[in-house]
PDB file of C-alpha atoms in Angstrom:
ATOM      1  CA  MET B   1       9.095   9.206  91.238  1.00 44.00           C
ATOM      2  CA  SER B   2      12.010  10.694  89.361  1.00 41.00           C
ATOM      3  CA  THR B   3      12.895   9.711  85.815  1.00 42.00           C
ATOM      4  CA  THR B   4      16.476  10.870  86.109  1.00 40.00           C
ATOM      5  CA  ARG B   5      19.273   8.367  86.409  1.00 42.00           C
ATOM      6  CA  PRO B   6      22.811   9.008  87.545  1.00 42.00           C
ATOM      7  CA  SER B   7      25.280   8.623  84.754  1.00 44.00           C
ATOM      8  CA  SER B   8      27.747   5.791  84.747  1.00 44.00           C
ATOM      9  CA  PRO B   9      31.349   6.503  85.673  1.00 47.00           C
ATOM     10  CA  GLY B  10      33.274   7.466  82.545  1.00 46.00           C
ATOM     11  CA  THR B  11      30.102   8.553  80.767  1.00 45.00           C
ATOM     12  CA  SER B  12      30.298  12.073  79.487  1.00 61.00           C
ATOM     13  CA  ARG B  13      27.767  14.225  77.787  1.00 81.00           C
ATOM     14  CA  ARG B  14      28.849  16.589  75.079  1.00 86.00           C
ATOM     15  CA  ALA B  15      27.652  20.159  75.249  1.00 90.00           C
ATOM     16  CA  PRO B  16      25.896  21.337  72.092  1.00 93.00           C
ATOM     17  CA  VAL B  17      28.831  23.604  71.240  1.00 94.00           C
ATOM     18  CA  GLN B  18      31.141  20.578  71.381  1.00 95.00           C
ATOM     19  CA  THR B  19      28.951  18.548  69.045  1.00 94.00           C
ATOM     20  CA  THR B  20      28.725  21.491  66.667  1.00 96.00           C
ATOM     21  CA  ALA B  21      32.506  21.960  66.623  1.00 96.00           C
ATOM     22  CA  LEU B  22      32.952  18.219  66.065  1.00 97.00           C
ATOM     23  CA  VAL B  23      30.564  18.226  63.091  1.00 97.00           C
ATOM     24  CA  VAL B  24      32.166  21.335  61.575  1.00 97.00           C
ATOM     25  CA  GLY B  25      35.651  19.884  62.075  1.00 97.00           C
ATOM     26  CA  ALA B  26      34.609  16.561  60.515  1.00 98.00           C
ATOM     27  CA  ALA B  27      33.099  18.423  57.549  1.00 97.00           C
ATOM     28  CA  PHE B  28      36.370  20.269  56.941  1.00 96.00           C
ATOM     29  CA  LEU B  29      38.273  17.001  57.240  1.00 97.00           C
ATOM     30  CA  LEU B  30      35.951  15.403  54.688  1.00 97.00           C
ATOM     31  CA  VAL B  31      36.332  18.337  52.277  1.00 95.00           C
ATOM     32  CA  GLY B  32      40.113  18.092  52.602  1.00 95.00           C
ATOM     33  CA  VAL B  33      40.036  14.403  51.746  1.00 97.00           C
ATOM     34  CA  LEU B  34      37.575  14.870  48.873  1.00 96.00           C
ATOM     35  CA  GLY B  35      39.865  17.501  47.384  1.00 93.00           C
ATOM     36  CA  PHE B  36      42.329  14.684  46.676  1.00 94.00           C
ATOM     37  CA  VAL B  37      39.767  12.366  45.054  1.00 94.00           C
ATOM     38  CA  PRO B  38      39.765  12.387  41.247  1.00 94.00           C
ATOM     39  CA  GLY B  39      36.243  12.639  39.891  1.00 93.00           C
ATOM     40  CA  ILE B  40      34.957  14.554  42.895  1.00 95.00           C
ATOM     41  CA  THR B  41      37.714  17.016  42.080  1.00 93.00           C
ATOM     42  CA  THR B  42      37.513  17.789  38.372  1.00 92.00           C
ATOM     43  CA  ASP B  43      40.655  18.429  36.331  1.00 90.00           C
ATOM     44  CA  TYR B  44      42.553  16.612  39.070  1.00 87.00           C
ATOM     45  CA  GLY B  45      45.630  16.273  36.854  1.00 83.00           C
ATOM     46  CA  SER B  46      46.027  20.051  36.726  1.00 83.00           C
ATOM     47  CA  MET B  47      46.145  20.454  40.520  1.00 84.00           C
ATOM     48  CA  SER B  48      49.200  22.403  41.621  1.00 84.00           C
ATOM     49  CA  GLY B  49      50.865  22.565  44.993  1.00 83.00           C
ATOM     50  CA  ALA B  50      49.691  26.136  45.496  1.00 78.00           C
ATOM     51  CA  GLY B  51      48.809  29.208  43.492  1.00 73.00           C
ATOM     52  CA  HIS B  52      46.105  30.570  41.259  1.00 76.00           C
ATOM     53  CA  HIS B  53      47.170  28.475  38.266  1.00 78.00           C
ATOM     54  CA  SER B  54      45.735  25.259  39.755  1.00 82.00           C
ATOM     55  CA  GLY B  55      42.942  24.052  37.463  1.00 83.00           C
ATOM     56  CA  ALA B  56      41.519  21.477  39.875  1.00 88.00           C
ATOM     57  CA  MET B  57      37.959  22.178  41.037  1.00 84.00           C
ATOM     58  CA  LEU B  58      36.275  20.473  43.995  1.00 93.00           C
ATOM     59  CA  LEU B  59      32.794  19.441  42.828  1.00 94.00           C
ATOM     60  CA  GLY B  60      33.602  21.304  39.621  1.00 90.00           C
ATOM     61  CA  VAL B  61      33.038  24.622  41.421  1.00 91.00           C
ATOM     62  CA  PHE B  62      35.641  25.407  44.105  1.00 90.00           C
ATOM     63  CA  GLN B  63      39.234  25.928  42.981  1.00 88.00           C
ATOM     64  CA  VAL B  64      41.637  23.790  45.037  1.00 90.00           C
ATOM     65  CA  SER B  65      45.311  23.011  45.275  1.00 88.00           C
ATOM     66  CA  VAL B  66      47.367  20.684  47.438  1.00 91.00           C
ATOM     67  CA  LEU B  67      47.872  23.552  49.910  1.00 91.00           C
ATOM     68  CA  HIS B  68      44.150  24.361  49.940  1.00 89.00           C
ATOM     69  CA  ASN B  69      43.275  20.711  50.663  1.00 93.00           C
ATOM     70  CA  LEU B  70      45.939  20.441  53.378  1.00 95.00           C
ATOM     71  CA  LEU B  71      44.546  23.579  55.040  1.00 93.00           C
ATOM     72  CA  HIS B  72      41.072  22.013  55.078  1.00 95.00           C
ATOM     73  CA  LEU B  73      42.507  18.832  56.601  1.00 97.00           C
ATOM     74  CA  ALA B  74      44.414  20.772  59.270  1.00 96.00           C
ATOM     75  CA  PHE B  75      41.393  22.937  60.085  1.00 94.00           C
ATOM     76  CA  GLY B  76      39.289  19.791  60.440  1.00 96.00           C
ATOM     77  CA  VAL B  77      41.767  18.130  62.788  1.00 98.00           C
ATOM     78  CA  VAL B  78      41.933  21.291  64.912  1.00 97.00           C
ATOM     79  CA  GLY B  79      38.122  21.418  65.105  1.00 97.00           C
ATOM     80  CA  ILE B  80      37.887  17.778  66.153  1.00 97.00           C
ATOM     81  CA  LEU B  81      40.588  18.188  68.805  1.00 97.00           C
ATOM     82  CA  LEU B  82      39.082  21.403  70.191  1.00 97.00           C
ATOM     83  CA  SER B  83      35.611  19.839  70.325  1.00 96.00           C
ATOM     84  CA  ARG B  84      36.682  17.771  73.345  1.00 95.00           C
ATOM     85  CA  ARG B  85      35.919  20.607  75.779  1.00 95.00           C
ATOM     86  CA  PRO B  86      33.247  23.336  75.628  1.00 94.00           C
ATOM     87  CA  SER B  87      35.407  26.485  75.825  1.00 94.00           C
ATOM     88  CA  PRO B  88      37.907  25.420  73.142  1.00 96.00           C
ATOM     89  CA  ALA B  89      35.000  24.242  70.972  1.00 96.00           C
ATOM     90  CA  LYS B  90      33.460  27.705  71.211  1.00 96.00           C
ATOM     91  CA  LEU B  91      36.838  29.271  70.462  1.00 96.00           C
ATOM     92  CA  PHE B  92      37.185  27.074  67.352  1.00 97.00           C
ATOM     93  CA  LEU B  93      33.784  28.114  66.033  1.00 97.00           C
ATOM     94  CA  ILE B  94      34.134  31.829  66.692  1.00 97.00           C
ATOM     95  CA  GLY B  95      37.858  32.101  65.927  1.00 97.00           C
ATOM     96  CA  GLY B  96      37.570  29.884  62.851  1.00 96.00           C
ATOM     97  CA  GLY B  97      34.600  31.920  61.690  1.00 97.00           C
ATOM     98  CA  VAL B  98      36.608  35.129  62.019  1.00 97.00           C
ATOM     99  CA  VAL B  99      39.445  33.509  60.035  1.00 96.00           C
ATOM    100  CA  TYR B 100      36.993  32.582  57.276  1.00 94.00           C
ATOM    101  CA  LEU B 101      35.534  36.096  57.244  1.00 97.00           C
ATOM    102  CA  ALA B 102      39.055  37.485  56.899  1.00 94.00           C
ATOM    103  CA  LEU B 103      39.709  34.991  54.100  1.00 91.00           C
ATOM    104  CA  TRP B 104      36.508  36.209  52.401  1.00 93.00           C
ATOM    105  CA  VAL B 105      37.722  39.819  52.540  1.00 94.00           C
ATOM    106  CA  TYR B 106      41.158  38.718  51.302  1.00 91.00           C
ATOM    107  CA  GLY B 107      39.545  36.885  48.394  1.00 89.00           C
ATOM    108  CA  LEU B 108      37.590  40.013  47.463  1.00 90.00           C
ATOM    109  CA  VAL B 109      40.626  42.303  47.349  1.00 91.00           C
ATOM    110  CA  VAL B 110      43.227  39.997  45.806  1.00 87.00           C
ATOM    111  CA  SER B 111      43.336  39.521  42.051  1.00 81.00           C
ATOM    112  CA  PRO B 112      42.202  36.006  41.046  1.00 76.00           C
ATOM    113  CA  ASP B 113      45.152  35.778  38.637  1.00 77.00           C
ATOM    114  CA  GLY B 114      47.703  37.463  40.894  1.00 76.00           C
ATOM    115  CA  SER B 115      50.560  35.875  42.770  1.00 79.00           C
ATOM    116  CA  ALA B 116      48.939  36.889  46.082  1.00 80.00           C
ATOM    117  CA  ASN B 117      46.173  34.343  45.345  1.00 75.00           C
ATOM    118  CA  PHE B 118      48.364  31.505  46.594  1.00 77.00           C
ATOM    119  CA  VAL B 119      45.697  29.311  48.246  1.00 78.00           C
ATOM    120  CA  PRO B 120      43.912  29.578  45.479  1.00 80.00           C
ATOM    121  CA  LEU B 121      40.518  31.266  45.777  1.00 81.00           C
ATOM    122  CA  ASN B 122      37.835  31.810  43.168  1.00 83.00           C
ATOM    123  CA  THR B 123      34.471  33.605  43.384  1.00 88.00           C
ATOM    124  CA  ALA B 124      32.665  30.466  44.591  1.00 90.00           C
ATOM    125  CA  ASP B 125      35.279  30.010  47.337  1.00 88.00           C
ATOM    126  CA  ASN B 126      34.874  33.637  48.386  1.00 91.00           C
ATOM    127  CA  TRP B 127      31.111  33.418  48.857  1.00 94.00           C
ATOM    128  CA  LEU B 128      31.407  30.046  50.597  1.00 93.00           C
ATOM    129  CA  HIS B 129      33.927  31.611  52.986  1.00 92.00           C
ATOM    130  CA  LEU B 130      31.428  34.376  53.811  1.00 96.00           C
ATOM    131  CA  VAL B 131      28.694  31.840  54.592  1.00 96.00           C
ATOM    132  CA  LEU B 132      31.073  29.610  56.585  1.00 95.00           C
ATOM    133  CA  GLY B 133      32.479  32.542  58.526  1.00 96.00           C
ATOM    134  CA  LEU B 134      29.088  33.960  59.478  1.00 97.00           C
ATOM    135  CA  GLY B 135      27.691  30.517  60.228  1.00 96.00           C
ATOM    136  CA  MET B 136      30.588  29.497  62.460  1.00 96.00           C
ATOM    137  CA  VAL B 137      30.550  32.765  64.421  1.00 97.00           C
ATOM    138  CA  VAL B 138      26.783  32.573  64.950  1.00 96.00           C
ATOM    139  CA  LEU B 139      26.974  28.911  65.989  1.00 96.00           C
ATOM    140  CA  GLY B 140      29.812  29.672  68.392  1.00 95.00           C
ATOM    141  CA  LEU B 141      27.757  32.435  69.977  1.00 94.00           C
ATOM    142  CA  VAL B 142      24.402  30.658  70.230  1.00 94.00           C
ATOM    143  CA  MET B 143      25.293  27.037  71.006  1.00 90.00           C
ATOM    144  CA  PRO B 144      25.196  26.321  74.740  1.00 81.00           C
ATOM    145  CA  ARG B 145      28.505  25.441  76.383  1.00 73.00           C
ATOM    146  CA  ARG B 146      26.810  23.341  79.025  1.00 69.00           C
ATOM    147  CA  TYR B 147      24.599  20.311  78.983  1.00 59.00           C
ATOM    148  CA  THR B 148      21.431  21.623  80.640  1.00 53.00           C
ATOM    149  CA  ARG B 149      17.808  20.658  81.090  1.00 52.00           C
ATOM    150  CA  GLU B 150      17.043  22.807  78.046  1.00 50.00           C
ATOM    151  CA  THR B 151      19.524  20.957  75.831  1.00 48.00           C
ATOM    152  CA  ALA B 152      18.863  17.464  77.241  1.00 51.00           C
ATOM    153  CA  PRO B 153      15.523  16.740  75.506  1.00 49.00           C
ATOM    154  CA  SER B 154      16.841  17.724  72.106  1.00 52.00           C
ATOM    155  CA  GLN B 155      19.798  15.388  72.448  1.00 50.00           C
ATOM    156  CA  HIS B 156      18.557  12.431  74.484  1.00 50.00           C
ATOM    157  CA  GLY B 157      14.777  12.538  74.536  1.00 51.00           C
ATOM    158  CA  PRO B 158      12.324  14.007  77.037  1.00 50.00           C
ATOM    159  CA  THR B 159      13.340  11.680  79.888  1.00 48.00           C
ATOM    160  CA  ALA B 160      17.056  12.454  79.723  1.00 48.00           C
ATOM    161  CA  GLY B 161      18.694  12.911  83.056  1.00 48.00           C
ATOM    162  CA  GLY B 162      21.785  12.280  84.990  1.00 47.00           C
ATOM    163  CA  ASP B 163      24.584  14.777  85.318  1.00 46.00           C
ATOM    164  CA  ILE B 164      22.691  17.864  84.296  1.00 43.00           C
ATOM    165  CA  GLN B 165      24.560  21.009  85.216  1.00 44.00           C
TER     166      GLN B 165
END
């Protein structure tokens, strides 16, 4: 006797890479919103539109500006939209990770007080960008793009079944 059941019409299973991209996108969206919340962002009144002179700090650690927060919001929306299909979800994770690694390198070479630091970036941002970049690339490479027997138990229990590809 089989324990698998056919899935209902309209039911779709998300591949692990899609779920990962969705979670990462939602996290960026949340960070973008929190960057505009006084209290969570310290020195909120000194936030500038862009540039290194913004004194606002997300969680008192990460220097932010209106532009920085808007970039987080946009990145989050892109991640959520691309999480709808496996290949774009993988592209978001790997491509976004490469962007964050490039941003890390940029943050290392640009002067913190220079006009080229327009996002703005501080040392904490730089190291977070390294971790995010490496993490996103690794997740994009290792997360399965298909819902398989190997991924089913971890997502839906040991008796998961249905449209397993």
